[in-house]
Coordinates of C-alpha atoms and ligand atoms in Angstrom, one line a residue:
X1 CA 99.6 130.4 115.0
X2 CA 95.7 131.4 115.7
X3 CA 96.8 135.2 115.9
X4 CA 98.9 135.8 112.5
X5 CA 97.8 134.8 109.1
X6 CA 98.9 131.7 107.5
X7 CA 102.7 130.6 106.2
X8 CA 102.1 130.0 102.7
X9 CA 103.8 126.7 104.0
X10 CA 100.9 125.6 106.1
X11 CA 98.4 125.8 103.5
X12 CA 100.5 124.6 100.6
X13 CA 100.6 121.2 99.0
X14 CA 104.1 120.2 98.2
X15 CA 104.5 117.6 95.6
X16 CA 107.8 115.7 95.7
X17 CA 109.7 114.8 92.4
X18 CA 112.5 112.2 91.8
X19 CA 114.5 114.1 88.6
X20 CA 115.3 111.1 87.6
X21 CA 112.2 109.4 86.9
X22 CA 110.2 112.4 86.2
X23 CA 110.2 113.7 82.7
X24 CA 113.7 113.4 80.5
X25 CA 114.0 116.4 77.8
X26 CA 116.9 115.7 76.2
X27 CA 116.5 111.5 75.4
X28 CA 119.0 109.6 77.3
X29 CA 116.5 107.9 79.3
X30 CA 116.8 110.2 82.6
X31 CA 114.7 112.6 83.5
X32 CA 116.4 116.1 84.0
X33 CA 115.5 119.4 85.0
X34 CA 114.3 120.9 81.7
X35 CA 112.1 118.2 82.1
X36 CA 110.4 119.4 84.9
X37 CA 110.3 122.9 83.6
X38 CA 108.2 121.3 80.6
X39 CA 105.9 119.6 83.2
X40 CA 105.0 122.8 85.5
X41 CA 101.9 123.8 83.4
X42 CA 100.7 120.2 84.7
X43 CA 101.7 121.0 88.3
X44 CA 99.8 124.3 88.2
X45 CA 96.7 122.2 86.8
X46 CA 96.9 119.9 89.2
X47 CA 96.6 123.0 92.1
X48 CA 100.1 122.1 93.8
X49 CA 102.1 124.6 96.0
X50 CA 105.6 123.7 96.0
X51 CA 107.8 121.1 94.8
X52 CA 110.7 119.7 96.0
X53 CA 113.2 118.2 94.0
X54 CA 115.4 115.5 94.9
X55 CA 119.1 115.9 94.6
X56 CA 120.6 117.2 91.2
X57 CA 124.0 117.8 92.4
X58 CA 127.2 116.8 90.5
X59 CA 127.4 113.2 92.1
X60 CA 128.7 109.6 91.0
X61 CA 125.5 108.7 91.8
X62 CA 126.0 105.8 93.9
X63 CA 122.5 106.3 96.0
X64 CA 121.5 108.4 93.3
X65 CA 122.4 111.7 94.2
X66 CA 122.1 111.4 98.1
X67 CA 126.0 111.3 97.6
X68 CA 127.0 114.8 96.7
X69 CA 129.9 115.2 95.1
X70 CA 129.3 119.5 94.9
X71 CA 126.6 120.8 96.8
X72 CA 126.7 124.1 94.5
X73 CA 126.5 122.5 91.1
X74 CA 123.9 120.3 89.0
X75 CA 125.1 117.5 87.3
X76 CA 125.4 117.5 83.3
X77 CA 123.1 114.4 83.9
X78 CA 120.7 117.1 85.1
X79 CA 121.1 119.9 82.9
X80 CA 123.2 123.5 84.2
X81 CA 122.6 125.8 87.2
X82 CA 121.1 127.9 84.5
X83 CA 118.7 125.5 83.6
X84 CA 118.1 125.4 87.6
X85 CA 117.5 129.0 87.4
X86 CA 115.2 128.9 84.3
X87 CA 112.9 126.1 86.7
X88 CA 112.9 128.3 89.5
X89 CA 111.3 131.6 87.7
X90 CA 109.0 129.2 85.6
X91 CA 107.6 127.7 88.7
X92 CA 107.7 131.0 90.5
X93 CA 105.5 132.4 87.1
X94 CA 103.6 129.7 88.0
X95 CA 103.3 130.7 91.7
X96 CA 104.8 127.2 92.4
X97 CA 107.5 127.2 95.2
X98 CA 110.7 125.3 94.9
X99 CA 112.3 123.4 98.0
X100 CA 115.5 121.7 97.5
X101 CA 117.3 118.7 99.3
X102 CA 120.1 119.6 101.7
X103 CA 122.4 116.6 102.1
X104 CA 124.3 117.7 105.3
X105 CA 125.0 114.2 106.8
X106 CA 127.2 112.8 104.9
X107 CA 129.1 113.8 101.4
X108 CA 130.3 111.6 98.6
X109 CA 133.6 110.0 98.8
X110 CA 134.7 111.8 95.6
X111 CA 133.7 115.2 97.2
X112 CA 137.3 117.1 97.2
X113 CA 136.2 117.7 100.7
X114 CA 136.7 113.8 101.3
X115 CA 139.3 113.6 98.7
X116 CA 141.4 115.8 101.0
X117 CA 140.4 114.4 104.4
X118 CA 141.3 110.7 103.6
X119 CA 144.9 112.1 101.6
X120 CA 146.8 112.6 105.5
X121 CA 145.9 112.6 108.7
X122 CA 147.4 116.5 109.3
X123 CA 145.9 118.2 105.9
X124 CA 143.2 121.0 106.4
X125 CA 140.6 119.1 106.0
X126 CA 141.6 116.1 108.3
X127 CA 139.0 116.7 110.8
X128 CA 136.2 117.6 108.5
X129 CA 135.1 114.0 108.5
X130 CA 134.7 111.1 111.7
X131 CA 137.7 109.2 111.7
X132 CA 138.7 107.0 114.3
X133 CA 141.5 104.1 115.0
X134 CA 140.6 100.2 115.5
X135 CA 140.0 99.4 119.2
X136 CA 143.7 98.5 121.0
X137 CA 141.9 94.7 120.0
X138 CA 142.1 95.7 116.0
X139 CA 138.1 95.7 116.4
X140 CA 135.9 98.4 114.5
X141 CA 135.6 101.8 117.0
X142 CA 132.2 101.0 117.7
X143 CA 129.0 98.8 117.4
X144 CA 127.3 101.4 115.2
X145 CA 125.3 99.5 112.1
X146 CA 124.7 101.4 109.1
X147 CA 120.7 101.7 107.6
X148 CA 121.9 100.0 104.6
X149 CA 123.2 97.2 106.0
X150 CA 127.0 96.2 107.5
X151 CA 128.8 98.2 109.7
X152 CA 128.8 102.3 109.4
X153 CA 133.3 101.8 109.1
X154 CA 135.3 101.5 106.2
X155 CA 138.9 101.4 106.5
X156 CA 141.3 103.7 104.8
X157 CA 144.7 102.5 104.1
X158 CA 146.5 105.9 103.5
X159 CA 145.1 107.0 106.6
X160 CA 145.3 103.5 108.5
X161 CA 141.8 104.3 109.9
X162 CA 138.3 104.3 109.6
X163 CA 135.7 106.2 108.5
X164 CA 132.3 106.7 109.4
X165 CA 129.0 106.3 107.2
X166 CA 125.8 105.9 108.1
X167 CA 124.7 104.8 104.7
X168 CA 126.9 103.4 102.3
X169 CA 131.1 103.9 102.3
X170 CA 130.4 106.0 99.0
X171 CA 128.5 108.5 101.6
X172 CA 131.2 109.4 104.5
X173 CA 129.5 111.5 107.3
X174 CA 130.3 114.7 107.9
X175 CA 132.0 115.5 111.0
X176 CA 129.5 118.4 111.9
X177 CA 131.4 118.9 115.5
X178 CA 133.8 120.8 113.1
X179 CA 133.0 124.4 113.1
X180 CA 134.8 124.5 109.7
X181 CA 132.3 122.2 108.3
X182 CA 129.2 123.7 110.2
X183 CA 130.2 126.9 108.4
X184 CA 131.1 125.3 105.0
X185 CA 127.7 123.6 105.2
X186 CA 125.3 126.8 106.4
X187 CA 127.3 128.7 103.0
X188 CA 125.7 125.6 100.8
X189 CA 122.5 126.5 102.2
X190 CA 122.8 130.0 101.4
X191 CA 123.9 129.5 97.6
X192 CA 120.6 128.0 97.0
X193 CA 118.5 130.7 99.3
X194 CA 120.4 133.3 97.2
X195 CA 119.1 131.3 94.3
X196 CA 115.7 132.4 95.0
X197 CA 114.8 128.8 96.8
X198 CA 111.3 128.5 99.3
X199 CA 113.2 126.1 101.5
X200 CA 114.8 122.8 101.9
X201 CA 114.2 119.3 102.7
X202 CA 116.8 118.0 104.9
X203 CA 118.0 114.7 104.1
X204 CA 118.3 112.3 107.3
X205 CA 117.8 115.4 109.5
X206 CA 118.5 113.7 112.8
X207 CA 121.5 111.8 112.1
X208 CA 123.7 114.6 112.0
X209 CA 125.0 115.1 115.4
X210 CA 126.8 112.1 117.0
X211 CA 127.4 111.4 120.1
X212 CA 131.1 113.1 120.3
X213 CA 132.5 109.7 121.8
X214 CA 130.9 107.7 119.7
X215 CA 129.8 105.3 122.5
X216 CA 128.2 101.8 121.3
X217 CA 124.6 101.6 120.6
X218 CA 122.2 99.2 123.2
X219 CA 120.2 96.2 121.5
X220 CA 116.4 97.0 120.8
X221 CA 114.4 95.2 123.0
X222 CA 111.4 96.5 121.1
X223 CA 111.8 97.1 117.3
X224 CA 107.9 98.4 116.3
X225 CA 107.9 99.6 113.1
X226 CA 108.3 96.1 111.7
X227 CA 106.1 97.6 108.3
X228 CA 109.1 99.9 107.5
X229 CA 112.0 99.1 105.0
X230 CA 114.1 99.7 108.0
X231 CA 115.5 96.0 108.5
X232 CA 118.5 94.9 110.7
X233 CA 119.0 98.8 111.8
X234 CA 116.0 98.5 113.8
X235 CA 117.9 95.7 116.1
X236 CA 119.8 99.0 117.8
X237 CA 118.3 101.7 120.1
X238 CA 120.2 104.6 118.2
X239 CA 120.7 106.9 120.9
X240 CA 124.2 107.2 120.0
X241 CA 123.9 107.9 116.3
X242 CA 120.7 109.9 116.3
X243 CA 119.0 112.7 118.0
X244 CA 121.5 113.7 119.6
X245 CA 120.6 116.9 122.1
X246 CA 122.9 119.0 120.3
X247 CA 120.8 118.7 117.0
X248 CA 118.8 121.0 118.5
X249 CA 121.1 123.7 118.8
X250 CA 122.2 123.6 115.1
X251 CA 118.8 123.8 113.9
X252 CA 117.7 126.7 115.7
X253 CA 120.6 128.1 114.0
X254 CA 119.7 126.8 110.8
X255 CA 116.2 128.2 110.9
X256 CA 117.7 131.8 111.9
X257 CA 120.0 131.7 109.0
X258 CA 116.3 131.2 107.0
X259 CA 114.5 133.4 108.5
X260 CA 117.5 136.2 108.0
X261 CA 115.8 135.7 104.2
X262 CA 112.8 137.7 102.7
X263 CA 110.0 135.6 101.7
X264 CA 109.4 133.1 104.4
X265 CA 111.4 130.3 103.4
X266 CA 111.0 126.8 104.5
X267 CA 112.9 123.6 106.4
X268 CA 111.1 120.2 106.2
X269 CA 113.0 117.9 108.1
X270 CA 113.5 113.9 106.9
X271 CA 112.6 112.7 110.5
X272 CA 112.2 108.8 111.4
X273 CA 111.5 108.2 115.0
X274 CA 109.4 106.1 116.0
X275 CA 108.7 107.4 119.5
X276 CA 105.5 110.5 119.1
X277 CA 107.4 112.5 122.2
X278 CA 110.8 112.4 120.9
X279 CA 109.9 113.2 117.0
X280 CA 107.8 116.2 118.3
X281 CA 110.9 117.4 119.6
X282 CA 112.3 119.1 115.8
X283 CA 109.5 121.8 116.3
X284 CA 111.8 123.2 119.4
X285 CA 110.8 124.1 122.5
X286 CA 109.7 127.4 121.2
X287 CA 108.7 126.3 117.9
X288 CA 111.8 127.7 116.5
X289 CA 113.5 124.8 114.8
X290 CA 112.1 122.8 111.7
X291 CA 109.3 124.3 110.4
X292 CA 107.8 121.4 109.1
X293 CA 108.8 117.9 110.4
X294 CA 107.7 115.2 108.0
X295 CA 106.2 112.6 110.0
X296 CA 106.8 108.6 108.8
X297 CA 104.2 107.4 111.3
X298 CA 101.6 106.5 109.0
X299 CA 104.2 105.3 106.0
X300 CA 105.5 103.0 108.8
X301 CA 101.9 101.5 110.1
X302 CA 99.9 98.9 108.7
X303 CA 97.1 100.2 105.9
X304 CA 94.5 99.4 108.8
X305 CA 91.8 101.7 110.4
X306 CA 93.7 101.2 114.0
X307 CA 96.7 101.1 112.2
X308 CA 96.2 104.8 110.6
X309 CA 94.4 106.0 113.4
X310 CA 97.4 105.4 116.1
X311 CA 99.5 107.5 113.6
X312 CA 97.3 110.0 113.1
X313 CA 96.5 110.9 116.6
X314 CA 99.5 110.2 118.2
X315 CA 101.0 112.6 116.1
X316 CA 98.3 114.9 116.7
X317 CA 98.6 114.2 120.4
X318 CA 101.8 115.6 120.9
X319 CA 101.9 118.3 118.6
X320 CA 103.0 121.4 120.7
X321 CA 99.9 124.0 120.6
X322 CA 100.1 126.2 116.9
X323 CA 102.6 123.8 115.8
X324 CA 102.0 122.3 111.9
X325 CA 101.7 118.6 111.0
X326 CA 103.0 117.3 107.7
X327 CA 101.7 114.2 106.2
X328 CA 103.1 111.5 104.1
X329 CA 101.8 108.2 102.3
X330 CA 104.9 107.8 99.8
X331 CA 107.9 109.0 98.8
X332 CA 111.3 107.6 97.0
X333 CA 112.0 105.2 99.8
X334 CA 108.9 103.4 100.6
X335 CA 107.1 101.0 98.5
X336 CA 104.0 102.9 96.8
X337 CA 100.9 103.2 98.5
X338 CA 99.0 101.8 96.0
X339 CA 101.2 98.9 95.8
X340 CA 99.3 95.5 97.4
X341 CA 102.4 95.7 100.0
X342 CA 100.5 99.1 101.4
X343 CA 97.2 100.1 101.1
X344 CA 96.9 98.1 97.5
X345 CA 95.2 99.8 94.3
X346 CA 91.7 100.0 95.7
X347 CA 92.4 101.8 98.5
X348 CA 94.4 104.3 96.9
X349 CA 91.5 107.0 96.3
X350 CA 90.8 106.5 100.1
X351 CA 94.2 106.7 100.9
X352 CA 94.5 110.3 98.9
X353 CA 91.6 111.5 100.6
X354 CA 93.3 110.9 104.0
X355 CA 95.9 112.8 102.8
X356 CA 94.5 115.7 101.7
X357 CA 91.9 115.9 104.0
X358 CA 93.8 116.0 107.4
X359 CA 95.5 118.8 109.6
X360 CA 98.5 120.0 108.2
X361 CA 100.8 119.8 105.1
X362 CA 100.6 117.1 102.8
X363 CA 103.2 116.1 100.4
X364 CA 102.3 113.9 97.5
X365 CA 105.1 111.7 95.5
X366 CA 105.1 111.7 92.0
X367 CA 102.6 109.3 90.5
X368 CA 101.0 108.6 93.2
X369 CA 98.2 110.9 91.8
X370 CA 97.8 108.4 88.8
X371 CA 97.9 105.5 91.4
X372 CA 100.8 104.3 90.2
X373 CA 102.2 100.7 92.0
X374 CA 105.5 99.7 92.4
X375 CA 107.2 97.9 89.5
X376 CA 109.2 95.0 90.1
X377 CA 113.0 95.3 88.9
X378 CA 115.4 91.8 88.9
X379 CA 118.2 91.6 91.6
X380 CA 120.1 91.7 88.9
X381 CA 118.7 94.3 86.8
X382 CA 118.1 96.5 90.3
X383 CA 119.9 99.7 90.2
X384 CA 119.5 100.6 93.8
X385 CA 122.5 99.7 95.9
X386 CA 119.8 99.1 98.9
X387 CA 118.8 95.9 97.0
X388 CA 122.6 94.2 96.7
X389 CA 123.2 95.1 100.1
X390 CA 119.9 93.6 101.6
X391 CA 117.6 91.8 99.1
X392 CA 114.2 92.9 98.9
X393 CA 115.5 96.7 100.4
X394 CA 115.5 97.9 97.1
X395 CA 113.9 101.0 95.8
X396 CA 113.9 100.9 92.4
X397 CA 109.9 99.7 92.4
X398 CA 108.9 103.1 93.8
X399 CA 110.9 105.3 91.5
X400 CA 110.1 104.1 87.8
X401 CA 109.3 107.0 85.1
X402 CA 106.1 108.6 85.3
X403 CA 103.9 107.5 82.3
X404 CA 103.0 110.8 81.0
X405 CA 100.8 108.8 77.7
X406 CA 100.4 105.7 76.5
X407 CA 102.8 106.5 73.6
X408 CA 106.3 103.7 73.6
X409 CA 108.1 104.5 76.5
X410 CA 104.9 106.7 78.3
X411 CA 106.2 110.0 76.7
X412 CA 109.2 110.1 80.0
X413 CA 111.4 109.7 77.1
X414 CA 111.8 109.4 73.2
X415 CA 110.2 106.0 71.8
X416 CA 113.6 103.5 70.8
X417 CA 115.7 105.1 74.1
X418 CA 116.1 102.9 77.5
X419 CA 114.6 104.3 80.5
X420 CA 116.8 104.6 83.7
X421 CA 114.2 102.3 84.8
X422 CA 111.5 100.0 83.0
X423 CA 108.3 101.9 82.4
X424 CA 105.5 100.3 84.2
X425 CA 103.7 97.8 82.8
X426 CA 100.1 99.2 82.9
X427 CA 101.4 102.2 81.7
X428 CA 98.5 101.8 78.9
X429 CA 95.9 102.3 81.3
X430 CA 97.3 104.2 83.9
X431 CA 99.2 108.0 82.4
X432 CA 98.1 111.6 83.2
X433 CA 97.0 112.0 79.7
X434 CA 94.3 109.4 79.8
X435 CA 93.3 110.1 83.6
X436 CA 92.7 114.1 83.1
X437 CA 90.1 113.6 80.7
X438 CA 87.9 111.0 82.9
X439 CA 85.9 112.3 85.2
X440 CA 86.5 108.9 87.3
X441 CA 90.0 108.8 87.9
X442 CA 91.8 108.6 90.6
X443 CA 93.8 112.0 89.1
X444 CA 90.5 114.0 88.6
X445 CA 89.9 113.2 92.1
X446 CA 93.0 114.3 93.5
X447 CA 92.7 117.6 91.8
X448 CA 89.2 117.9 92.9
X449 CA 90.5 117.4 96.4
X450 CA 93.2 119.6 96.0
X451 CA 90.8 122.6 94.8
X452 CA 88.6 121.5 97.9
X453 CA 90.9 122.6 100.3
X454 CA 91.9 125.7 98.8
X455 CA 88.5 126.7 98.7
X456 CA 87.8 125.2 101.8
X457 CA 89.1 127.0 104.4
X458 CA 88.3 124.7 106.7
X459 CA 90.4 121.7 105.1
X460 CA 93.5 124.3 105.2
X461 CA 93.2 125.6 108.5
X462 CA 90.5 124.2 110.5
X463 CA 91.1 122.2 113.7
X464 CA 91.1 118.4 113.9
X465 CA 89.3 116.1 116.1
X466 CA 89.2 112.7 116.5
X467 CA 85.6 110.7 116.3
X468 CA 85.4 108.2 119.7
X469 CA 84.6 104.6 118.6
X470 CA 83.9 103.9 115.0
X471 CA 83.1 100.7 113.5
X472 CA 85.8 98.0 112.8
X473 CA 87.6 99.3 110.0
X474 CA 86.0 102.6 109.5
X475 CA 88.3 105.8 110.0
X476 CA 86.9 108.9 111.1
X477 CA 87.4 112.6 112.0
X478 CA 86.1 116.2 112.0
X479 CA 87.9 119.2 110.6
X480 CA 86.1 121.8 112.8
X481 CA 85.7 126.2 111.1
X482 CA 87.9 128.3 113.5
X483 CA 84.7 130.4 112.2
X484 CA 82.0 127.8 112.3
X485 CA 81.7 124.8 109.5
X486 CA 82.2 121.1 109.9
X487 CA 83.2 118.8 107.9
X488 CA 83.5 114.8 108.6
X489 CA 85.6 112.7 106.9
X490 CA 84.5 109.0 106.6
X491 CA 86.9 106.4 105.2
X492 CA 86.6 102.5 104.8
X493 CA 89.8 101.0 105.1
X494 CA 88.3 98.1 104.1
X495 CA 86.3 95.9 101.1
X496 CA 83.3 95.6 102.7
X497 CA 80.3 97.8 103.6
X498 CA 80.7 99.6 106.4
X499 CA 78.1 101.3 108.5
X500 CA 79.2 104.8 109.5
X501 CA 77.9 107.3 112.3
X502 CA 78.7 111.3 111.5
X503 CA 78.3 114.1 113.8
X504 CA 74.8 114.9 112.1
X505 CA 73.1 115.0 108.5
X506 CA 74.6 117.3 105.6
X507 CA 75.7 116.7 102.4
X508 CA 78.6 114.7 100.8
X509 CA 81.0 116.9 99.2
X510 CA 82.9 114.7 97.9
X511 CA 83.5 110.9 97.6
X512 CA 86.0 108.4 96.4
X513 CA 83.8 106.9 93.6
X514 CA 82.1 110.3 92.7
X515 CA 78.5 108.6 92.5
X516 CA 77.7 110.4 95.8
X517 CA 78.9 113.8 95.4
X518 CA 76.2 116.1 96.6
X519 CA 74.1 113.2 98.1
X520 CA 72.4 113.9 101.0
X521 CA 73.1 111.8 104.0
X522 CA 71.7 111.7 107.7
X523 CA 74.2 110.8 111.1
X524 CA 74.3 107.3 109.9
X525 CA 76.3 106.9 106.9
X526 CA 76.4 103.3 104.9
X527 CA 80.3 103.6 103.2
X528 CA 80.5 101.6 100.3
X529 CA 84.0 98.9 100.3
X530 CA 86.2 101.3 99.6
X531 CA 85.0 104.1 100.1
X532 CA 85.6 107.5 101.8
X533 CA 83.4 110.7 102.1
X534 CA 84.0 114.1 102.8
X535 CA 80.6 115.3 104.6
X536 CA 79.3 118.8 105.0
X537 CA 77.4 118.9 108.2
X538 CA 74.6 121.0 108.4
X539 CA 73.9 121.3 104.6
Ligands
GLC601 C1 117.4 109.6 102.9 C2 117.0 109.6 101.4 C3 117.4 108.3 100.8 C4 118.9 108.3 100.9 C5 119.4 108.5 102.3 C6 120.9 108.7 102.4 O1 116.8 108.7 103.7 O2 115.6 109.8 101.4 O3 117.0 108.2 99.5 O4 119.4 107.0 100.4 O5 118.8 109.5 102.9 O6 121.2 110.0 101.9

């Protein structure tokens, strides 16, 4: 990428929002799409990009919209495709891009796609999803255990077979070995690029392709990854069920079919893997599959200085030359960073300045600005199916309505209506409203950051290394000018003082607590508990 001018991707900041919990227009307690059309004026003040928007589509919601039951619809819950329309020109005004989510796993079970599939075993769409018979013994067709728990086979009496899902037996997989389906699916894509999208996020990206004989999984010797929600599916090595080689093929196809579009659109792939070598594979050997792999590496490690730093530099380790990182601290599935469970509420400022500070594109969830923390929801109130299936699984914490005020009900919805999802408690103290007007909150500070590095080139573009040893708990690395500049970045992980060595004296450009800004500081640098600094060298 050092010979052509930036992708508007690789300098963006992408901001992630859950329609459901982000602002509701019309008072039935669930956020919608006019919603979000009401809230861009806040986006473009806060300095995002690009937003992608969780699923909208027509569904019977049983993981929320991840189980489509029209891929070219929205639902009434939602608003109309001409409401989707209105959001994309608004946001487009705005010079905000819009990625969507592409759901090509697996469908709904009321999809007519899957209504027809299941009604014979000879109808057209018979093959369009993996079916299989018991095992001469009656047993299940293969070891394969679903993420949310129990087997991935349902059986089907009309049928007298089973089904496949990875997720839940509302969500059958596709069968993408289908050409028929492939083509169906790549038409999906292009209703919404004709709809003037930026790009997609691509839900569960390496699960797609399965291995065509559907041979048992081996047992996991080594889980890792014992911080992520992941559970009992970590007790499998999924070679059979994920990344399989011939994912590769369909998304170098896939990316052609974007880049046949004007205007540089966008994939960002939904990638797990805990293996650095094997995740770097989505770029393609020639860089020409997903643009943008998110990485989970850092979601999925303890809120530790060695913890973070393994992340970051293994994924920096094994990034093919010119290709772009992607970064991550929360999203819809994973409990909120500032949440004690993560990096807890006073490490939150330190935790948005790693974001927005390293190589690559960031994307920030909803809320996370304001510090939001996850709020606890009954098994019995829970609304995620997660949290029946496996208790404690649930994600209902990480996706309650963003307190816009401190009005009743936060101003998400009208006072006397009931929220998909309780408001959070501390909604009082913690809402956009009050944060933008103090100069000390964790929200002024992530739009400060987020003017930083648009007016820093080097934060956008400039390279990244690694410092060598730095004191227990202390993380620490350079963004380095492809035309000269430095700047460090400091961070205590921890709630003690930490005594910090830069690469030479400058000035602090910015810090966590804001006391500092503009202090001048030598090569060793005293970090206060808590605390991170962004460090012009030289100045
Ligand atoms: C992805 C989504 C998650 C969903 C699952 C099944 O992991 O982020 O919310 O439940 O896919 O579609």
């Amino acid at each position: 990428m050092r010979d052509r001018a930036p992708r508007w991707w690789q300098t963006a900041v992408v901001y992630q929002v859950y329609p459901r919990s982000f602002a509701d227009s019309d008072g039935d307690g669930t956020g919608d799409l006019n919603g979000i059309s009401g809230r861009l004026d806040y986006l473009a003040w806060l300095g995002v990009d690009a937003i992608w928007i969780s699923p909208f589509y027509p569904s019977p919601m049983a993981d929320f919209g991840y189980d489509v039951a029209d891929y070219t619809d929205v639902d009434p819950l939602f608003g109309t495709l001409a409401d989707f329309d209105r959001l994309v020109a608004a946001a487009h005004e705005r010079n905000i891009r819009v990625l969507v989510d592409y759901v090509p796993n697996h469908t709904s079970d009321q999809h007519p796609w899957f209504v027809e599939s299941r009604a014979s075993r000879d109808n057209p769409k018979a093959d369009w999803y993996v079916w299989r018979d018991p095992k001469p013994d009656g047993g299940l067709p293969n070891n394969w255990i679903s993420m949310f728990a129990g087997p991935t086979w349902t059986w089907d009496e009309t049928r007298a077979q089973y089904y496949l899902h990875i997720f839940l037996a509302e969500q059958p997989d596709l069968n993408w070995r289908n050409p028929e389906v492939r083509d169906a699916m790549f038409d999906v894509a292009r209703f919404w690029l004709d709809r003037g999208v930026d790009g997609f996020r691509i839900d569960v990206a390496p699960m797609v392709m399965k291995d065509p004989e559907l041979r048992d999984n081996p047992p996991n010797p080594d889980p890792g990854w014992e911080h992520s929600r992941l559970g009992s599916w970590l007790t499998q090595l999924h070679v059979n069920d994920h990344n399989h080689p011939d994912m590769h093929e369909l998304y170098r196809s896939f990316r052609s079919m974007l880049e046949s579009y004007p205007g540089d659109r966008v994939s960002i792939g939904e990638l797990h893997h805990p293996d650095f070598d094997r995740w770097a594979e989505y770029y393609g050997e020639r860089q020409d599959e997903i643009h943008v792999p998110f990485n989970f590496h850092v979601i999925n490690s303890p809120w530790t200085a060695d913890g973070v730093r393994r992340a970051v530099e293994g994924v920096e380790g094994v990034l093919p030359a010119g290709a772009w990182a992607s970064w991550v601290l929360g999203n819809h599935d994973q409990p909120r960073i500032a949440s004690a469970e993560r990096a807890g509420r006073d490490q939150a400022r330190v935790a948005m300045m790693l974001l927005l500070t390293l190589r690559g594109t960031p994307t920030l969830y909803y809320g996370d600005e304001i510090g939001m923390v996850d709020v606890p929801v009954a098994v019995a109130d829970s609304r995620d199916p997660l949290e029946r299936l496996e208790a404690g699984r649930g994600r209902d914490p990480e996706r309650s309505p963003m307190p816009w005020d401190d009005s009743p009900n936060a101003g998400f919805c009208p006072p006397g209506v009931s929220p998909w999802l309780p408001i959070a408690p501390d909604f009082a103290d913690v809402n956009v409203a009050g944060q933008a007007v103090d100069p000390g909150s964790l929200l002024t500070l992530t739009r400060d950051l987020l003017q930083l590095r648009r007016e820093h080139p080097i934060l956008r573009l400039g390279d990244f290394e690694p410092f060598g040893p730095t004191p227990d708990g202390v993380l620490a690395f350079r963004r380095i000018g492809r035309s000269g500049g430095q700047l460090d970045v400091l961070l205590n992980l921890t709630a003690e003082p930490r005594a910090a060595r830069g690469s030479g004296a400058g000035r602090v450009v910015i810090g966590t607590q804001r006391e500092r800004d503009g202090e001048p500081v030598g090569a060793d640098v005293e970090l206060r508990p808590n605390e991170g600094l962004v460090v012009e060298v030289g100045r």
